[in-house]
Amino acid sequence: MRQQQGGCPAFVALDQELYRKPTYRRTPALSPLDASLNELSDAWFDAIRQLVSAGRLSRRHVGHAVSALFDLAASGVYANALLHDDGRLVTDDGTARQEFLLCGTDAVFPYTWMCPSCVAAGVARKLAYLPTAKGPKLLRDSSDRWQLFAEVDRLAKPNARAIGDAGIAIVKAILRSLMGAKGDTVRLREGGGKGGGFDLTITTAEQLLLIEVKAKPLIAYPLTVHDVRAHDDGHEWSQMLGAVADKRLTLFLGATGNRLELSNELTETWPLPSLTDAVTDPDQAYAILFNWYRHYAAYRRLFGKGEPDRLRWHRFGCGNFEADIGGLRVEHRVANTKELPGLDRTDDIKKGTTQALLFSRYKFLCQRDAIRSVLLGNLYAETHGADYVDPLARIRIRDADAHGPPVERWLYDAFIGFSRDRINAPEIAELLSAQQLLG
C-alpha cells in the first residue's frame, strides 16, 4: 500500500506479515452463516435509520443500537450452534443434542444458572435457581463459607473458543454494514501479523488499523420450545425433546417478557432469517432495542448493587447471591464475572493493552503516522471505564531509540465499544463510529 511505503519502513515487515498473505490479498468468501449475519445487520441498521428519521429514536442512542444488534446476533448464532452438524435440534429418537430445562410446559435452553422464565416472572431467587448445582461445598480454610457451583456443561452457552469465533463473525458483519457505503476503498481482513497477532485489519488509502477484538454479549436470549409436556411439576433437566416441526420456537426477551417467533424449519442458518424478518419491521426492532436497553441501563448504573433481579440474572457475568439452606448461608453461583461483556472485563483490557504495545513497533516505524491501534468490543467498559479505559485513553508513548526529534504516538488511537467510543484519531470515527450510519 502506498501510504505504508512512503515514509513508512514498517512496510517491510507488514509486506511479509500482512500484505502478501493470501488471506489479505483475496476478498474472503462468505459462509452461509456470514451472509445471514450480513442480512441481519443491514436490516437492523435500515430499521434504526427509519426510527431516527421518524423521531422515535434519538441519535445519541444509535451506538446502543449497535451493541443491541450484537447481542441479538449472538443469540441467533448460539441457538444455531444447538443444531450441531446435521441441521437438527434432536436426533431421530427425539433426544436433544443439548440438555434443556423443563419449566412448566416449556423446554428452555438457559445461559446462566437461573431459570429465565422464573426470573422474569419475579420468582424468588432460591426457587429460580437451577436444580442439581454442585455442593454445597465448604470452602478451603473457611469454617462458614459454603458455595453452590453451577454445572456449566448443562448450560446452552458455547465454549470459550466458539464464543470468540462468534464474536469475530458478528463484529465483521457489523463493520461491513458500517463501511458498506465506502465500497472498495476500505479493506477489512481477519488475521495477519506474527503468530496471527492481528484479530482484524482495516486498510484505507491513508491508514492501516490494527484491531484487537474483545466481543462477548451482555445478554443472549434463550431458545424456548413450547408445549413440550402437558403438566407443571417444577424444574427438571432433560434431553427428551421429541419432534420440533410442529412446535412453537421462540427467543425469550426477559426484560419485557416478549418473545421473538422463530421458524421451525431448521435450515443451515436458522434462526437468523427469522431474526432478519423480525427486524425488518421497525416496531419489532424498537421492541428488541427497548428490551436490551433495560438490561444495559440497569447494568451500567447499578452493576449488581440494587440491579433488579428480573434484569440482573439473565445477563452474563451477573455474579452470585446468598440464600439459606438448612440453616447455612450458602453462596449460589450464577454466572462468573469473567463473562462480563465487550470491553468490560479487566483481564481483556490488560491483554488488549499488551497487544497495543506490540502494535507500537509498527507505529514507530511509520513517520507518516499512518498506522493505528484499536481495541474494539461490542460494548464499552461501562462499569470499568473510569478506572481502566479512561486513563489508558490519555496515554502517549515515546520511542526512546528514535533518531532525530523524539517521536510520540497514542498508546490507543481508539477504544470502540459502540455504546460509547474513546477516539484519539478523528479519521477513525469516519470508519467505525455508529453515527455514520445516519449519513
Coordinates of C-alpha atoms in Angstrom, one line a residue:
M1 CA 0.0 0.0 0.0
R2 CA 1.4 3.4 -1.0
Q3 CA 0.9 5.1 2.3
Q4 CA 2.9 2.4 4.1
Q5 CA 5.7 2.5 1.6
G6 CA 6.3 6.3 1.6
G7 CA 8.0 7.3 4.8
C8 CA 7.0 4.1 6.5
P9 CA 9.7 1.4 7.0
A10 CA 7.1 -0.7 8.8
F11 CA 6.0 -1.6 5.3
V12 CA 8.9 -4.1 5.0
A13 CA 7.6 -6.1 8.0
L14 CA 4.0 -5.6 7.1
D15 CA 4.6 -6.7 3.5
Q16 CA 5.6 -10.2 4.8
E17 CA 3.3 -10.3 7.8
L18 CA 0.1 -9.0 6.1
Y19 CA 0.0 -7.7 2.6
R20 CA 1.5 -10.7 0.8
K21 CA -0.7 -13.2 2.7
P22 CA -3.4 -14.8 0.5
T23 CA -6.0 -14.1 3.2
Y24 CA -5.3 -10.4 2.8
R25 CA -4.9 -10.2 -1.0
R26 CA -8.2 -12.1 -1.7
T27 CA -11.7 -11.0 -0.8
P28 CA -12.8 -13.7 1.6
A29 CA -15.7 -15.8 0.6
L30 CA -18.6 -15.6 3.0
S31 CA -20.0 -18.7 4.6
P32 CA -23.9 -19.1 4.6
L33 CA -23.8 -18.0 8.3
D34 CA -21.7 -14.9 7.5
A35 CA -24.1 -14.0 4.7
S36 CA -27.1 -14.3 7.0
L37 CA -25.3 -12.1 9.6
N38 CA -24.8 -9.5 6.9
E39 CA -28.5 -9.6 6.0
L40 CA -29.5 -9.3 9.7
S41 CA -27.1 -6.4 10.2
D42 CA -28.2 -4.5 7.1
A43 CA -31.9 -5.0 8.0
W44 CA -31.3 -3.8 11.6
F45 CA -29.5 -0.6 10.5
D46 CA -32.2 0.2 8.0
A47 CA -34.8 -0.1 10.8
I48 CA -32.6 2.1 13.1
R49 CA -32.4 4.8 10.4
Q50 CA -36.2 4.7 10.0
L51 CA -36.7 5.0 13.7
V52 CA -34.3 8.0 13.9
S53 CA -36.0 9.6 10.9
A54 CA -39.4 9.2 12.5
G55 CA -38.2 10.8 15.7
R56 CA -38.7 7.6 17.7
L57 CA -35.0 7.1 18.5
S58 CA -32.6 9.8 19.5
R59 CA -29.3 10.0 17.6
R60 CA -27.4 9.6 20.9
H61 CA -28.9 6.0 21.2
V62 CA -27.6 4.9 17.8
G63 CA -24.5 3.4 19.4
H64 CA -26.6 1.5 21.9
A65 CA -28.5 0.1 18.9
V66 CA -25.2 -1.4 17.5
S67 CA -24.5 -3.1 20.8
A68 CA -28.0 -4.4 20.9
L69 CA -27.6 -5.8 17.4
F70 CA -24.5 -7.7 18.6
D71 CA -26.5 -9.4 21.4
L72 CA -29.4 -10.3 19.1
A73 CA -27.0 -11.8 16.5
A74 CA -25.1 -13.7 19.3
S75 CA -28.5 -15.1 20.4
G76 CA -29.1 -16.4 16.9
V77 CA -25.6 -17.8 16.5
Y78 CA -25.7 -19.5 19.9
A79 CA -29.1 -21.0 19.1
N80 CA -27.8 -22.2 15.7
A81 CA -24.9 -24.0 17.5
L82 CA -27.5 -26.2 19.2
L83 CA -28.1 -27.8 15.8
H84 CA -24.6 -29.2 15.6
D85 CA -23.7 -30.5 12.1
D86 CA -26.9 -32.2 10.9
G87 CA -29.3 -29.3 11.0
R88 CA -31.5 -30.7 13.8
L89 CA -32.0 -29.9 17.4
V90 CA -32.8 -33.5 18.1
T91 CA -31.7 -36.9 16.9
D92 CA -34.1 -39.5 15.3
D93 CA -35.1 -40.8 18.7
G94 CA -36.2 -37.4 19.9
T95 CA -33.1 -36.8 22.1
A96 CA -32.0 -33.1 22.2
R97 CA -28.3 -32.5 21.4
Q98 CA -28.0 -30.2 24.4
E99 CA -29.7 -30.7 27.8
F100 CA -32.6 -28.3 28.4
L101 CA -34.6 -27.1 31.4
L102 CA -38.2 -28.1 31.7
C103 CA -40.2 -25.3 33.3
G104 CA -43.9 -25.7 33.3
T105 CA -44.8 -26.9 29.8
D106 CA -41.7 -25.4 28.1
A107 CA -38.2 -26.5 27.3
V108 CA -35.7 -23.7 27.9
F109 CA -32.0 -23.6 27.0
P110 CA -30.6 -21.3 29.7
Y111 CA -27.3 -19.4 29.6
T112 CA -27.0 -18.6 33.3
W113 CA -27.7 -20.8 36.3
M114 CA -31.2 -19.3 36.8
C115 CA -34.5 -20.2 35.0
P116 CA -35.1 -17.2 32.7
S117 CA -38.9 -17.7 32.8
C118 CA -39.0 -17.7 36.6
V119 CA -36.6 -14.7 36.8
A120 CA -38.8 -12.6 34.5
A121 CA -41.9 -13.7 36.5
G122 CA -40.4 -12.4 39.7
V123 CA -40.0 -15.8 41.4
A124 CA -37.7 -15.8 44.5
R125 CA -34.0 -16.3 43.8
K126 CA -33.8 -19.6 45.5
L127 CA -36.7 -21.0 43.6
A128 CA -35.4 -19.7 40.3
Y129 CA -32.0 -21.3 40.8
L130 CA -31.5 -24.3 38.6
P131 CA -31.5 -27.8 40.0
T132 CA -28.5 -30.1 40.5
A133 CA -25.9 -27.4 41.3
K134 CA -22.8 -28.9 42.8
G135 CA -22.5 -28.7 46.5
P136 CA -23.0 -27.0 48.9
K137 CA -19.2 -27.1 49.4
L138 CA -17.3 -25.7 52.3
L139 CA -14.5 -23.6 51.0
R140 CA -11.0 -24.4 52.0
D141 CA -9.6 -22.5 55.0
S142 CA -13.1 -21.4 56.0
S143 CA -15.4 -22.5 58.7
D144 CA -18.6 -20.8 57.5
R145 CA -18.3 -20.1 53.7
W146 CA -20.3 -22.5 51.7
Q147 CA -21.0 -22.4 48.0
L148 CA -23.1 -24.0 45.3
F149 CA -21.5 -24.3 41.9
A150 CA -23.3 -24.3 38.5
E151 CA -22.9 -27.3 36.3
V152 CA -21.7 -25.3 33.3
D153 CA -21.9 -28.2 30.8
R154 CA -25.7 -28.2 31.2
L155 CA -26.0 -24.6 30.0
A156 CA -26.5 -23.8 26.3
K157 CA -23.6 -21.4 26.3
P158 CA -20.9 -22.3 23.7
N159 CA -17.3 -23.0 24.8
A160 CA -14.8 -20.1 25.1
R161 CA -13.3 -20.7 21.6
A162 CA -16.8 -20.8 20.0
I163 CA -17.8 -17.6 21.8
G164 CA -14.7 -15.8 20.4
D165 CA -15.3 -17.1 16.9
A166 CA -18.9 -16.0 17.0
G167 CA -17.9 -12.6 18.3
I168 CA -15.4 -12.0 15.5
A169 CA -18.0 -13.1 12.9
I170 CA -20.7 -10.8 14.3
V171 CA -18.3 -7.8 14.6
K172 CA -17.2 -8.3 10.9
A173 CA -20.8 -8.3 9.8
I174 CA -21.4 -5.1 11.8
L175 CA -18.3 -3.5 10.3
R176 CA -19.3 -4.5 6.8
S177 CA -22.6 -2.7 7.3
L178 CA -20.9 0.4 8.8
M179 CA -18.4 0.6 6.0
G180 CA -20.6 -0.7 3.2
A181 CA -21.1 2.7 1.6
K182 CA -17.3 3.2 1.1
G183 CA -17.2 0.2 -1.3
D184 CA -13.8 -0.9 -2.5
T185 CA -11.9 2.0 -0.8
V186 CA -11.9 0.1 2.5
R187 CA -10.4 -3.4 3.0
L188 CA -11.5 -5.5 6.1
R189 CA -9.5 -8.6 6.8
E190 CA -9.1 -11.1 9.6
G191 CA -5.7 -12.3 10.8
G192 CA -2.1 -11.4 9.9
G193 CA 0.9 -10.4 12.0
K194 CA 3.4 -12.6 13.7
G195 CA 1.5 -15.6 15.1
G196 CA -1.8 -14.2 13.9
G197 CA -1.4 -11.2 16.2
F198 CA -3.9 -9.0 14.4
D199 CA -7.5 -10.0 15.0
L200 CA -8.7 -7.7 12.3
T201 CA -7.2 -5.1 10.0
I202 CA -8.8 -2.3 8.1
T203 CA -6.9 -0.6 5.3
T204 CA -7.8 2.6 3.5
A205 CA -5.8 4.8 1.1
E206 CA -4.4 6.7 4.1
Q207 CA -4.3 4.5 7.1
L208 CA -4.0 0.9 8.5
L209 CA -5.9 0.0 11.6
L210 CA -4.6 -2.9 13.6
I211 CA -7.5 -4.1 15.7
E212 CA -7.7 -6.3 18.8
V213 CA -11.3 -7.6 19.3
K214 CA -12.9 -8.4 22.7
A215 CA -16.5 -9.3 22.0
K216 CA -18.9 -11.1 24.2
P217 CA -22.6 -10.3 24.7
L218 CA -24.2 -8.6 27.7
I219 CA -27.1 -11.0 27.3
A220 CA -28.2 -13.8 25.0
Y221 CA -31.9 -14.5 24.6
P222 CA -32.6 -18.2 25.4
L223 CA -34.3 -20.5 23.0
T224 CA -37.6 -21.9 24.2
V225 CA -39.5 -24.9 22.7
H226 CA -43.2 -24.6 23.8
D227 CA -45.7 -27.2 24.9
V228 CA -43.2 -30.0 25.4
R229 CA -45.2 -31.6 28.2
A230 CA -48.7 -31.3 29.5
H231 CA -48.2 -30.8 33.2
D232 CA -46.3 -28.5 35.5
D233 CA -44.2 -30.0 38.2
G234 CA -41.3 -27.6 38.7
H235 CA -37.8 -27.6 37.1
E236 CA -36.2 -30.7 35.6
W237 CA -33.3 -31.3 33.3
S238 CA -34.0 -33.5 30.3
Q239 CA -32.8 -34.4 26.8
M240 CA -36.0 -36.0 25.6
L241 CA -37.5 -33.3 23.3
G242 CA -39.2 -35.1 20.5
A243 CA -40.1 -33.6 17.2
V244 CA -40.0 -29.8 16.8
A245 CA -41.5 -29.5 13.4
D246 CA -44.9 -28.7 14.8
K247 CA -43.8 -26.9 17.9
R248 CA -43.6 -23.2 18.7
L249 CA -40.0 -21.9 18.9
T250 CA -39.1 -18.5 20.3
L251 CA -36.2 -16.5 21.8
F252 CA -37.2 -15.0 25.2
L253 CA -36.7 -11.3 25.8
G254 CA -36.6 -11.4 29.6
A255 CA -36.8 -7.7 30.4
T256 CA -40.1 -7.2 28.8
G257 CA -41.4 -10.8 28.6
N258 CA -41.7 -10.6 24.8
R259 CA -40.9 -13.4 22.5
L260 CA -39.3 -13.5 19.1
E261 CA -41.1 -16.1 16.9
L262 CA -38.8 -18.4 15.1
S263 CA -39.4 -20.7 12.1
N264 CA -39.3 -24.4 13.0
E265 CA -37.7 -25.1 9.6
L266 CA -34.2 -25.9 10.8
T267 CA -32.1 -24.7 7.9
E268 CA -28.3 -24.3 7.9
T269 CA -28.6 -20.6 9.0
W270 CA -31.6 -21.0 11.4
P271 CA -32.7 -18.9 13.2
L272 CA -31.0 -15.8 11.6
P273 CA -33.5 -15.4 8.8
S274 CA -36.3 -15.3 11.4
L275 CA -34.5 -12.5 13.2
T276 CA -33.9 -10.6 9.9
D277 CA -37.6 -10.9 9.1
A278 CA -38.5 -9.6 12.6
V279 CA -36.2 -6.5 12.5
T280 CA -37.4 -5.6 9.0
D281 CA -40.4 -4.2 10.9
P282 CA -39.2 -1.0 12.7
D283 CA -41.7 -1.7 15.5
Q284 CA -40.2 -5.0 16.2
A285 CA -36.7 -3.6 16.0
Y286 CA -37.7 -0.9 18.5
A287 CA -39.1 -3.5 20.9
I288 CA -35.9 -5.6 20.8
L289 CA -33.8 -2.5 21.4
F290 CA -36.0 -1.3 24.2
N291 CA -35.7 -4.8 25.9
W292 CA -31.9 -4.7 25.5
Y293 CA -31.6 -1.2 26.8
R294 CA -33.4 -2.0 30.1
H295 CA -30.8 -4.7 30.8
Y296 CA -28.0 -2.3 29.7
A297 CA -29.2 0.7 31.8
A298 CA -29.5 -1.4 35.0
Y299 CA -26.1 -3.0 34.4
R300 CA -24.4 0.3 33.7
R301 CA -25.9 2.2 36.6
L302 CA -26.2 -0.4 39.3
F303 CA -23.9 -3.4 38.4
G304 CA -25.3 -5.8 40.9
K305 CA -25.9 -3.2 43.6
G306 CA -29.6 -2.8 43.5
E307 CA -29.9 -4.1 40.0
P308 CA -33.4 -5.6 39.8
D309 CA -33.5 -9.4 39.9
R310 CA -35.8 -9.6 36.9
L311 CA -33.0 -7.9 34.9
R312 CA -29.8 -9.0 36.6
W313 CA -29.9 -12.8 36.5
H314 CA -30.4 -13.0 32.7
R315 CA -27.1 -11.4 31.8
F316 CA -23.7 -12.9 31.6
G317 CA -21.3 -12.1 34.5
C318 CA -24.2 -11.4 36.8
G319 CA -22.4 -12.8 39.8
N320 CA -23.8 -14.7 42.8
F321 CA -26.3 -14.4 45.7
E322 CA -26.6 -15.8 49.2
A323 CA -29.6 -17.9 50.4
D324 CA -30.3 -20.1 53.4
I325 CA -30.0 -23.9 53.0
G326 CA -30.8 -25.9 56.2
G327 CA -29.6 -23.1 58.4
L328 CA -26.4 -22.4 56.4
R329 CA -25.8 -19.2 54.5
V330 CA -24.7 -20.5 51.1
E331 CA -23.5 -18.5 48.1
H332 CA -25.3 -19.6 45.0
R333 CA -23.0 -19.1 41.9
V334 CA -25.0 -18.0 38.8
A335 CA -22.6 -16.6 36.2
N336 CA -18.9 -15.8 36.6
T337 CA -17.9 -12.2 36.3
K338 CA -15.1 -13.3 33.9
E339 CA -18.0 -13.4 31.4
L340 CA -18.5 -9.6 31.5
P341 CA -19.4 -8.2 28.1
G342 CA -17.3 -6.4 25.5
L343 CA -14.5 -4.3 26.8
D344 CA -15.7 -4.5 30.5
R345 CA -13.6 -7.5 31.6
T346 CA -10.4 -6.1 33.2
D347 CA -8.3 -9.1 32.0
D348 CA -9.4 -8.3 28.4
I349 CA -8.4 -4.7 28.8
K350 CA -5.0 -5.8 30.1
K351 CA -4.5 -8.3 27.2
G352 CA -5.6 -5.6 24.8
T353 CA -3.1 -3.2 26.2
T354 CA -0.3 -5.7 25.7
Q355 CA -1.4 -6.0 22.0
A356 CA -1.4 -2.3 21.6
L357 CA 2.1 -2.1 22.9
L358 CA 3.2 -4.8 20.4
F359 CA 1.4 -2.8 17.6
S360 CA 3.5 0.2 18.6
R361 CA 6.6 -1.3 17.0
Y362 CA 4.9 -0.8 13.6
K363 CA 3.6 2.7 14.5
F364 CA 7.1 4.0 15.4
L365 CA 8.4 2.7 12.1
C366 CA 5.9 4.8 10.2
Q367 CA 6.9 8.5 10.2
R368 CA 3.7 9.3 8.3
D369 CA 1.8 8.2 11.4
A370 CA -0.5 6.1 9.2
I371 CA -0.8 3.0 11.5
R372 CA -3.4 3.0 14.2
S373 CA -4.0 0.6 17.2
V374 CA -7.7 0.0 18.1
L375 CA -9.3 -2.1 20.9
L376 CA -12.8 -2.9 19.7
G377 CA -15.6 -4.6 21.5
N378 CA -19.4 -4.8 21.3
L379 CA -19.9 -2.8 24.5
Y380 CA -17.8 -0.1 26.1
A381 CA -16.2 -0.6 29.5
E382 CA -19.4 0.6 31.2
T383 CA -18.5 -0.4 34.7
H384 CA -14.7 -0.3 34.5
G385 CA -14.1 2.6 32.2
A386 CA -13.2 5.2 34.8
D387 CA -10.6 3.0 36.4
Y388 CA -9.1 1.3 33.3
V389 CA -10.1 2.6 29.9
D390 CA -10.2 6.3 30.5
P391 CA -6.7 6.6 31.9
L392 CA -5.3 4.4 29.1
A393 CA -7.0 6.6 26.5
R394 CA -4.9 9.6 27.6
I395 CA -1.5 7.9 27.4
R396 CA 1.0 8.7 24.7
I397 CA 4.2 6.7 24.5
R398 CA 7.7 7.8 23.2
D399 CA 10.2 5.8 21.2
A400 CA 13.5 6.4 23.1
D401 CA 15.5 5.0 20.3
A402 CA 14.1 7.3 17.6
H403 CA 16.7 9.3 15.6
G404 CA 16.1 13.0 15.5
P405 CA 13.3 14.6 17.5
P406 CA 11.5 12.3 19.9
V407 CA 8.5 10.5 18.3
E408 CA 5.3 10.0 20.3
R409 CA 2.3 8.0 19.5
W410 CA -1.0 7.3 21.2
L411 CA -1.0 4.0 23.1
Y412 CA -4.5 3.6 21.8
D413 CA -5.8 5.5 18.8
A414 CA -9.3 4.4 19.7
F415 CA -11.4 2.3 22.0
I416 CA -14.5 1.4 20.0
G417 CA -17.3 0.0 22.2
F418 CA -20.3 1.2 20.1
S419 CA -22.3 2.0 23.2
R420 CA -19.5 4.6 23.7
D421 CA -16.2 5.2 22.0
R422 CA -13.0 7.0 23.0
I423 CA -11.3 8.1 19.8
N424 CA -7.9 10.0 19.6
A425 CA -7.5 9.8 15.8
P426 CA -10.6 11.6 14.3
E427 CA -10.4 9.8 11.0
I428 CA -11.2 6.5 12.8
A429 CA -14.7 7.9 13.6
E430 CA -15.3 8.2 9.9
L431 CA -14.9 4.4 9.6
L432 CA -16.2 3.0 12.9
S433 CA -18.4 5.4 14.7
A434 CA -22.1 4.3 14.8
Q435 CA -23.1 7.9 14.0
Q436 CA -22.1 7.5 10.4
L437 CA -25.0 5.1 9.9
L438 CA -27.2 8.3 9.7
G439 CA -25.1 9.9 7.0

